Coordinates of C-alpha atoms in Angstrom, one line a residue:
M37 CA -63.8 -99.6 -171.6
T38 CA -67.4 -97.9 -172.1
I39 CA -70.6 -99.7 -171.2
Q40 CA -73.4 -98.7 -172.9
V41 CA -77.0 -98.6 -171.5
S42 CA -79.8 -99.3 -174.2
P43 CA -83.0 -97.6 -173.8
S44 CA -84.7 -100.9 -174.4
S45 CA -84.9 -103.8 -172.1
I46 CA -84.7 -106.3 -174.8
P47 CA -81.2 -106.9 -176.1
N48 CA -80.3 -106.7 -179.9
S49 CA -78.5 -109.6 -180.4
D50 CA -79.8 -113.1 -181.6
T51 CA -80.5 -115.5 -178.8
V52 CA -80.9 -119.4 -179.2
M53 CA -84.1 -120.5 -177.9
T54 CA -85.8 -124.2 -177.6
S55 CA -88.4 -125.0 -179.9
A56 CA -90.7 -125.7 -176.9
L57 CA -91.0 -122.0 -176.4
L58 CA -92.5 -121.7 -180.1
D59 CA -96.0 -120.2 -180.7
R60 CA -96.5 -119.5 -176.9
D61 CA -99.5 -117.3 -177.8
A62 CA -102.0 -118.4 -180.1
Y63 CA -103.4 -115.0 -180.8
L64 CA -99.9 -113.8 -181.9
T65 CA -99.4 -116.8 -184.0
E66 CA -102.9 -116.2 -185.8
L67 CA -101.7 -112.4 -186.3
L68 CA -98.3 -113.8 -187.5
N69 CA -100.3 -116.1 -190.0
Q70 CA -102.1 -113.0 -191.2
L71 CA -99.0 -111.0 -191.8
T72 CA -96.8 -113.4 -193.4
V73 CA -95.8 -112.1 -197.0
P74 CA -95.1 -114.5 -199.9
E75 CA -90.8 -115.7 -199.4
T76 CA -88.5 -113.9 -201.5
E77 CA -85.0 -114.0 -201.7
G78 CA -82.5 -111.2 -200.3
W79 CA -82.0 -109.4 -197.4
L80 CA -85.5 -108.0 -196.5
Q81 CA -86.7 -111.7 -196.5
E82 CA -83.9 -112.5 -193.9
L83 CA -85.3 -109.6 -191.8
R84 CA -88.9 -110.9 -191.8
Q85 CA -87.8 -114.6 -190.9
R86 CA -85.7 -113.1 -188.0
A87 CA -88.3 -111.2 -186.9
A88 CA -90.9 -114.1 -187.2
N89 CA -88.7 -116.1 -185.0
W90 CA -88.8 -113.8 -182.2
V91 CA -92.7 -113.5 -182.5
R92 CA -93.3 -117.1 -182.3
H93 CA -91.3 -116.9 -178.8
S94 CA -93.0 -114.0 -177.6
T95 CA -96.6 -113.0 -176.2
I96 CA -98.6 -110.2 -175.8
P97 CA -97.9 -108.2 -172.9
T98 CA -100.2 -108.1 -170.1
T99 CA -100.7 -106.0 -167.0
R100 CA -98.4 -108.2 -164.9
E101 CA -95.5 -106.7 -166.7
E102 CA -94.1 -103.4 -165.3
E103 CA -93.8 -101.8 -168.8
W104 CA -97.4 -102.8 -169.3
R105 CA -98.8 -102.4 -165.4
F106 CA -101.1 -99.7 -166.5
T107 CA -102.4 -100.5 -169.8
D108 CA -104.7 -103.5 -170.1
L109 CA -104.6 -105.1 -173.8
S110 CA -107.2 -107.8 -173.6
A111 CA -109.6 -105.6 -175.4
L112 CA -106.9 -105.9 -178.4
R113 CA -107.1 -109.5 -177.9
Q114 CA -110.7 -109.8 -178.7
V115 CA -110.5 -108.7 -182.0
Q116 CA -109.7 -110.8 -185.1
F117 CA -107.6 -108.4 -187.2
Q118 CA -107.2 -109.1 -191.1
V119 CA -104.6 -107.5 -193.5
E120 CA -106.1 -105.0 -196.1
T121 CA -105.1 -106.0 -199.7
Q122 CA -106.6 -103.3 -201.7
L123 CA -105.7 -99.9 -202.2
K124 CA -108.8 -97.6 -201.0
Q125 CA -109.3 -94.0 -202.2
A126 CA -108.9 -91.3 -199.5
D127 CA -109.0 -87.7 -199.3
I128 CA -106.4 -85.5 -197.8
S129 CA -105.9 -82.0 -197.0
P130 CA -102.2 -81.0 -197.6
I131 CA -100.2 -79.1 -195.2
P132 CA -99.3 -76.0 -197.1
E133 CA -95.3 -75.8 -196.0
A134 CA -95.3 -79.5 -197.3
V135 CA -97.3 -79.4 -200.4
N136 CA -94.4 -80.6 -202.5
S137 CA -92.5 -83.0 -199.8
R138 CA -95.0 -85.6 -198.7
L139 CA -95.6 -89.5 -198.7
V140 CA -99.1 -90.9 -198.0
F141 CA -99.7 -94.3 -197.4
V142 CA -103.4 -95.8 -197.0
N143 CA -103.8 -98.7 -194.8
G144 CA -100.0 -99.3 -195.1
V145 CA -100.1 -99.3 -198.7
Y146 CA -98.2 -96.4 -200.5
A147 CA -100.5 -94.0 -202.5
P148 CA -98.5 -92.3 -205.3
E149 CA -101.5 -90.6 -206.6
L150 CA -101.9 -88.8 -203.3
S151 CA -98.0 -88.2 -202.7
A152 CA -96.0 -85.3 -204.1
V153 CA -92.4 -85.1 -204.0
A154 CA -90.7 -82.1 -206.0
D155 CA -88.1 -79.5 -205.6
L156 CA -86.4 -80.8 -202.7
P157 CA -82.2 -80.2 -202.7
S158 CA -79.9 -82.3 -204.6
G159 CA -79.0 -85.0 -202.1
V160 CA -82.2 -85.4 -200.3
V161 CA -84.5 -88.8 -201.0
V162 CA -88.1 -89.1 -200.1
S163 CA -89.4 -92.1 -201.3
N164 CA -91.5 -95.5 -200.6
L165 CA -88.7 -98.5 -200.4
A166 CA -90.1 -100.3 -203.7
K167 CA -89.1 -97.4 -205.8
L168 CA -85.5 -96.9 -204.5
S169 CA -82.5 -97.5 -206.8
V170 CA -80.2 -100.4 -205.8
G171 CA -77.6 -98.0 -204.7
E172 CA -80.4 -96.4 -202.3
Q173 CA -81.7 -99.6 -201.1
E174 CA -78.4 -100.7 -200.1
R175 CA -78.1 -97.4 -197.9
V176 CA -81.7 -98.6 -196.4
R177 CA -80.6 -102.3 -195.7
Q178 CA -77.6 -100.7 -193.3
Y179 CA -80.1 -99.1 -190.9
L180 CA -83.5 -100.8 -191.2
A181 CA -84.5 -102.9 -188.2
Q182 CA -80.9 -102.2 -186.9
A183 CA -82.0 -100.0 -183.8
E184 CA -81.8 -101.3 -180.4
G185 CA -85.3 -103.1 -179.1
A186 CA -85.8 -104.5 -182.7
Q187 CA -87.0 -107.7 -181.1
E188 CA -89.8 -105.9 -178.8
V189 CA -92.9 -108.0 -179.8
F190 CA -94.8 -105.5 -181.5
T191 CA -91.6 -104.0 -183.4
A192 CA -90.9 -107.4 -184.3
L193 CA -94.4 -108.1 -185.7
N194 CA -94.1 -104.7 -187.8
T195 CA -91.1 -106.1 -189.5
V196 CA -92.6 -109.6 -189.8
G197 CA -95.0 -107.7 -192.4
L198 CA -92.8 -105.4 -193.9
T199 CA -93.6 -104.9 -197.7
D200 CA -93.1 -101.1 -198.2
V201 CA -91.0 -98.6 -196.1
A202 CA -91.3 -94.3 -196.2
V203 CA -87.8 -93.7 -196.3
V204 CA -86.2 -90.2 -195.8
L205 CA -82.4 -89.9 -196.9
V206 CA -80.5 -86.8 -196.2
A207 CA -76.9 -86.5 -197.5
K208 CA -74.2 -84.9 -195.6
N209 CA -74.4 -81.2 -194.9
V210 CA -77.7 -80.8 -196.7
V211 CA -80.0 -78.5 -195.3
V212 CA -83.8 -79.0 -196.1
E213 CA -85.8 -76.1 -195.8
T214 CA -89.1 -77.6 -196.5
P215 CA -90.9 -80.0 -193.9
I216 CA -91.4 -83.6 -195.0
H217 CA -95.0 -84.7 -194.2
L218 CA -95.4 -88.6 -194.0
L219 CA -99.0 -89.2 -193.7
F220 CA -100.6 -92.9 -192.7
I221 CA -104.4 -93.0 -193.3
S222 CA -106.5 -95.8 -192.2
M223 CA -109.7 -96.5 -194.3
V224 CA -111.7 -99.3 -192.6
G225 CA -115.1 -100.9 -193.7
E226 CA -117.0 -103.8 -191.7
V227 CA -113.9 -105.8 -191.0
A228 CA -111.3 -104.8 -188.6
T229 CA -108.0 -104.5 -190.3
I230 CA -104.4 -104.2 -189.3
S231 CA -102.0 -102.0 -190.8
Q232 CA -98.3 -101.7 -190.0
P233 CA -96.6 -98.7 -191.4
R234 CA -92.7 -98.5 -191.2
C235 CA -90.6 -95.2 -191.3
L236 CA -86.8 -94.9 -191.7
V237 CA -85.2 -91.4 -191.6
V238 CA -81.3 -91.1 -192.2
A239 CA -79.8 -87.6 -191.4
E240 CA -76.1 -87.9 -192.2
G241 CA -73.4 -85.7 -190.8
G242 CA -73.9 -82.0 -190.8
S243 CA -77.4 -82.3 -192.3
Q244 CA -80.9 -81.0 -191.1
V245 CA -84.3 -81.9 -191.7
S246 CA -87.9 -81.2 -190.4
L247 CA -90.4 -84.2 -190.5
I248 CA -94.3 -84.3 -189.9
E249 CA -95.2 -87.9 -188.9
E250 CA -99.2 -88.1 -189.0
Y251 CA -101.6 -91.0 -188.0
T252 CA -105.3 -90.3 -189.0
N253 CA -108.6 -91.9 -189.5
G254 CA -110.0 -91.2 -193.2
A255 CA -113.3 -93.4 -192.8
A256 CA -116.6 -91.6 -192.6
K257 CA -117.6 -93.7 -189.6
E258 CA -115.8 -95.2 -186.5
A259 CA -114.4 -98.6 -187.4
V260 CA -111.8 -100.9 -185.2
Y261 CA -108.5 -101.0 -186.4
L262 CA -105.1 -101.6 -185.3
T263 CA -102.1 -99.5 -186.3
N264 CA -99.0 -100.9 -185.7
A265 CA -96.5 -98.6 -186.5
V266 CA -92.3 -98.3 -186.1
T267 CA -90.3 -95.3 -187.1
E268 CA -86.4 -95.5 -186.7
I269 CA -84.6 -92.2 -186.9
W270 CA -80.6 -92.2 -187.3
V271 CA -79.0 -88.5 -186.5
G272 CA -75.3 -88.3 -187.7
E273 CA -72.7 -86.3 -186.3
N274 CA -73.6 -82.6 -185.8
A275 CA -77.0 -83.3 -187.5
Q276 CA -80.4 -82.0 -186.7
V277 CA -83.6 -83.4 -187.0
S278 CA -87.1 -81.9 -185.9
H279 CA -89.5 -84.5 -185.5
T280 CA -93.2 -83.9 -185.0
R281 CA -95.7 -86.8 -184.5
V282 CA -99.3 -86.4 -184.6
E283 CA -101.7 -89.3 -183.6
R284 CA -105.6 -88.9 -184.3
E285 CA -106.8 -92.3 -185.0
G286 CA -110.6 -93.1 -184.9
G287 CA -112.4 -93.4 -181.5
E288 CA -112.4 -97.3 -181.8
A289 CA -109.1 -97.7 -183.3
F290 CA -106.0 -99.3 -181.2
H291 CA -102.5 -97.6 -182.1
I292 CA -99.3 -98.9 -181.0
G293 CA -96.1 -96.9 -182.1
K294 CA -92.6 -97.1 -181.8
T295 CA -90.0 -94.2 -182.2
A296 CA -86.5 -95.4 -182.1
I297 CA -83.7 -92.9 -182.0
A298 CA -79.8 -92.8 -182.3
Q299 CA -78.1 -89.9 -181.8
A300 CA -74.5 -89.6 -182.8
R301 CA -72.0 -86.9 -181.3
D302 CA -72.8 -83.1 -181.7
S303 CA -76.4 -84.1 -182.8
R304 CA -79.6 -82.5 -182.2
Y305 CA -82.9 -84.0 -182.0
T306 CA -86.3 -82.7 -181.1
C307 CA -89.9 -84.5 -180.7
N308 CA -93.2 -83.0 -180.6
A309 CA -95.3 -86.0 -180.1
I310 CA -99.0 -85.2 -179.8
T311 CA -101.6 -87.6 -179.2
F312 CA -105.6 -87.1 -179.6
G313 CA -107.0 -90.3 -180.9
G314 CA -107.8 -94.0 -180.4
K315 CA -109.5 -96.4 -177.9
L316 CA -106.3 -97.3 -176.9
S317 CA -102.9 -95.8 -177.7
R318 CA -99.6 -96.4 -176.8
H319 CA -96.3 -94.4 -177.8
N320 CA -92.8 -96.2 -177.0
L321 CA -90.0 -93.2 -177.5
E322 CA -86.8 -94.7 -177.1
I323 CA -83.4 -92.5 -177.3
L324 CA -80.1 -93.8 -177.8
Q325 CA -76.9 -91.6 -177.5
T326 CA -74.1 -92.9 -179.3
G327 CA -71.5 -89.8 -179.2
E328 CA -70.8 -87.0 -177.1
Q329 CA -72.2 -83.8 -176.4
T330 CA -75.7 -84.4 -177.9
E331 CA -78.8 -82.3 -177.5
T332 CA -82.4 -84.1 -177.1
I333 CA -85.8 -82.1 -176.6
L334 CA -88.6 -84.1 -175.9
N335 CA -92.0 -82.3 -176.0
G336 CA -95.3 -84.3 -175.6
L337 CA -99.2 -83.4 -175.4
T338 CA -101.9 -86.0 -174.8
I339 CA -105.6 -84.7 -174.7
I340 CA -108.0 -87.5 -174.2
A341 CA -111.9 -87.8 -173.1
G342 CA -114.5 -90.4 -172.7
K343 CA -112.8 -93.5 -172.0
Q344 CA -109.8 -93.5 -174.1
V345 CA -106.6 -94.8 -172.8
A346 CA -103.3 -93.1 -173.9
D347 CA -99.8 -94.5 -172.5
T348 CA -96.5 -92.9 -173.4
H349 CA -93.2 -94.6 -172.2
S350 CA -89.9 -92.9 -173.1
A351 CA -86.6 -94.0 -172.3
L352 CA -83.6 -92.0 -172.9
A353 CA -80.0 -93.8 -172.5
L354 CA -77.3 -90.8 -172.1
N355 CA -74.2 -92.9 -172.6
Y356 CA -71.6 -90.2 -173.4
P357 CA -70.4 -86.8 -171.1
H358 CA -71.7 -83.5 -171.9
G359 CA -75.3 -84.8 -173.1
T360 CA -78.3 -82.4 -172.5
S361 CA -82.0 -83.5 -172.6
K362 CA -85.2 -81.6 -171.6
Q363 CA -88.4 -83.4 -171.4
L364 CA -91.7 -81.8 -171.0
H365 CA -94.9 -84.0 -171.3
K366 CA -98.5 -82.8 -170.7
C367 CA -101.7 -84.6 -170.3
I368 CA -105.1 -83.6 -170.4
V369 CA -107.7 -86.2 -169.1
G370 CA -111.3 -85.7 -169.4
D371 CA -114.7 -87.9 -168.2
R372 CA -113.2 -91.2 -167.2
A373 CA -110.0 -91.5 -169.9
H374 CA -107.0 -92.8 -168.4
A375 CA -103.7 -91.2 -169.2
V376 CA -100.4 -93.1 -168.5
F377 CA -96.6 -91.4 -168.4
N378 CA -93.5 -93.5 -167.8
G379 CA -90.4 -91.7 -168.5
K380 CA -86.9 -93.2 -167.8
V381 CA -83.4 -91.3 -168.1
F382 CA -80.4 -93.6 -167.9
V383 CA -76.9 -92.0 -166.9
P384 CA -74.4 -94.5 -166.5
K385 CA -70.8 -93.7 -165.0
P386 CA -68.9 -92.6 -168.2
A387 CA -71.9 -89.8 -168.9
Q388 CA -70.2 -87.2 -166.8
L389 CA -71.4 -83.7 -167.1
T390 CA -74.7 -84.5 -168.4
D391 CA -77.5 -82.1 -167.9
A392 CA -80.7 -84.0 -167.8
A393 CA -84.5 -82.4 -166.9
Q394 CA -87.7 -84.3 -167.2
L395 CA -91.4 -82.8 -166.1
N396 CA -94.6 -84.6 -166.3
R397 CA -97.6 -82.1 -165.8
N398 CA -101.2 -83.4 -165.8
L399 CA -104.4 -81.3 -166.1
L400 CA -107.7 -83.5 -164.9
L401 CA -111.1 -82.2 -165.9
S402 CA -112.9 -84.7 -164.4
S403 CA -113.2 -86.6 -160.8
K404 CA -113.4 -89.8 -162.6
A405 CA -110.3 -89.1 -164.8
R406 CA -107.0 -91.1 -164.3
V407 CA -103.5 -90.5 -164.4
D408 CA -100.7 -92.7 -163.6
T409 CA -97.2 -90.9 -163.8
K410 CA -93.7 -92.1 -163.2
P411 CA -91.0 -90.2 -164.3
Q412 CA -87.4 -92.0 -163.6
L413 CA -83.8 -90.8 -163.2
E414 CA -81.3 -94.0 -163.2
I415 CA -77.9 -92.3 -162.5
T416 CA -74.5 -93.6 -161.6
A417 CA -72.5 -90.7 -162.8
D418 CA -71.5 -88.4 -160.0
N419 CA -70.9 -85.2 -162.0
V420 CA -74.3 -84.2 -163.3
K421 CA -77.0 -82.0 -163.0
C422 CA -80.4 -84.1 -163.3
A423 CA -84.0 -83.5 -162.0
H424 CA -87.1 -85.1 -162.3
G425 CA -90.9 -84.3 -161.4
A426 CA -94.5 -84.6 -162.0
T427 CA -97.6 -82.8 -161.1
V428 CA -101.6 -83.2 -161.2
S429 CA -103.8 -80.5 -161.0
Q430 CA -107.4 -79.3 -161.9
L431 CA -108.7 -76.3 -163.2
E432 CA -108.5 -73.8 -160.4
D433 CA -111.9 -72.0 -159.5
D434 CA -110.5 -68.6 -158.9
E435 CA -108.9 -68.6 -162.7
I436 CA -112.4 -69.4 -163.8
F437 CA -114.2 -67.0 -161.7
Y438 CA -111.3 -64.1 -162.7
L439 CA -112.2 -64.8 -166.4
Q440 CA -116.0 -64.9 -165.8
S441 CA -115.3 -61.4 -163.9
R442 CA -114.2 -60.2 -167.3
G443 CA -117.5 -61.4 -169.1
I444 CA -116.3 -64.8 -170.5
D445 CA -118.8 -67.5 -169.6
E446 CA -117.9 -70.5 -167.6
N447 CA -117.5 -73.0 -170.7
D448 CA -115.4 -70.6 -172.5
A449 CA -113.5 -69.8 -169.4
R450 CA -112.6 -73.4 -169.3
K451 CA -111.5 -73.8 -172.9
L452 CA -109.2 -70.8 -172.7
L453 CA -107.5 -72.3 -169.8
I454 CA -107.0 -75.9 -171.5
N455 CA -105.8 -74.1 -174.6
A456 CA -103.3 -72.0 -172.4
F457 CA -102.1 -75.4 -170.9
A458 CA -101.8 -76.9 -174.4
A459 CA -100.0 -74.2 -176.0
E460 CA -96.7 -74.7 -174.3
I461 CA -96.2 -77.8 -176.2
I462 CA -98.3 -76.8 -179.5
T463 CA -96.1 -73.6 -179.8
Q464 CA -93.0 -75.7 -180.1
I465 CA -94.0 -77.2 -183.4
P466 CA -92.2 -75.4 -186.4
V467 CA -94.9 -75.5 -188.8
P468 CA -97.1 -72.6 -188.6
S469 CA -100.2 -74.4 -190.4
L470 CA -100.0 -77.3 -188.2
Q471 CA -100.0 -75.4 -185.3
E472 CA -103.0 -73.4 -186.0
N473 CA -104.6 -76.9 -187.2
L474 CA -104.1 -78.4 -183.8
F475 CA -105.1 -75.4 -181.8
N476 CA -108.3 -75.6 -183.9
T477 CA -108.6 -79.5 -182.8
V478 CA -108.2 -78.4 -179.0
T479 CA -110.7 -75.4 -179.2
S480 CA -113.2 -77.9 -181.1
L481 CA -113.1 -80.7 -178.6
K482 CA -116.4 -81.1 -176.6
S483 CA -116.7 -79.3 -173.4
P484 CA -114.8 -80.3 -170.8
T485 CA -117.0 -82.1 -167.8
T486 CA -116.2 -81.7 -164.2
D487 CA -118.4 -84.7 -163.0

């Protein structure tokens, strides 16, 4: 008998709860009322109703809970969010490699005039849910909201307000040469709004696809808003998915994101997660191995300053033999910003001959910058090769002095060293124009402070 470990602490089975536990959190209940969509018949309504029941039994996490010990959501609770009902105009700068393979959503609403899907191979579907055929919707039904951890409070909240989905379906043995760009833009006015993007990617056996998932602020001025995003990716046997996730929300925004991955036998999944924006951001990355001999590569880069808080929680469940995983997460923290990294790797007894490595490296640019790091390995298998670690450092004076001795001023020397630290992650992104864009973003950041 094989006992599988789940990357989520929340089970996926329904549990009967007493009515006394309903509506435990008044703030959540108000959000629930905002997000509830008109009732319709069918499987989508059943998903929403099931999720609503879980939300009504839940509460917003607090720092008393281990998974949220370093991330305080009290500032989020002070904002009354509303759902944006009108599609607002936005401007975009298309990624050249994905000029004809992008879906754009504005405030969570599909924007067909900004989207462009053409010249994709036969067997590839890139569309919003509403435009899918009956047969394609039936395929979506088999996967949507079926990932482990669907009852986690923010994931369930996303499902409650589910009206549309960015869908990518890749048939067996189809190789997609063009990257697919899923762009989510927030356009906010005077009223604080909530949007809940949802992505579903299914790469069937033997297929290959590259994804760019991007969250950005399109408004001219900073505004308060909440993005609560969920992405589910199903990687079939011997399939390969390269996934780049870029979060650059506005400076007053809250961003909570879930990425749930299921990897079948012999599959390969790579995630490059880049975090720049948001007053407070949290990314939950959960990978479940469902077959032998998988390869998982997780690269992460967080760059924050001011009073930003950026939290990355990853959980990788390696349930079968011969799995390999490599994780490198880097944080560059300036001013009074606060970065959090918690990475778990589970290796139960059936997962013999697993090779797993995890490293978190942090660069503090200020004496008041803060990082809390907790890499974790939970191993019960006895024939494995596993390692983990974390480092926290500052820019070295002798390195700065050396560059100054070569005619580079102190400010440029610091930027050069910061770029070099970030380059190890950015250069892993398989889209050259996006690499260049991200390097420009790093370079254009304000000069790091050391006070």
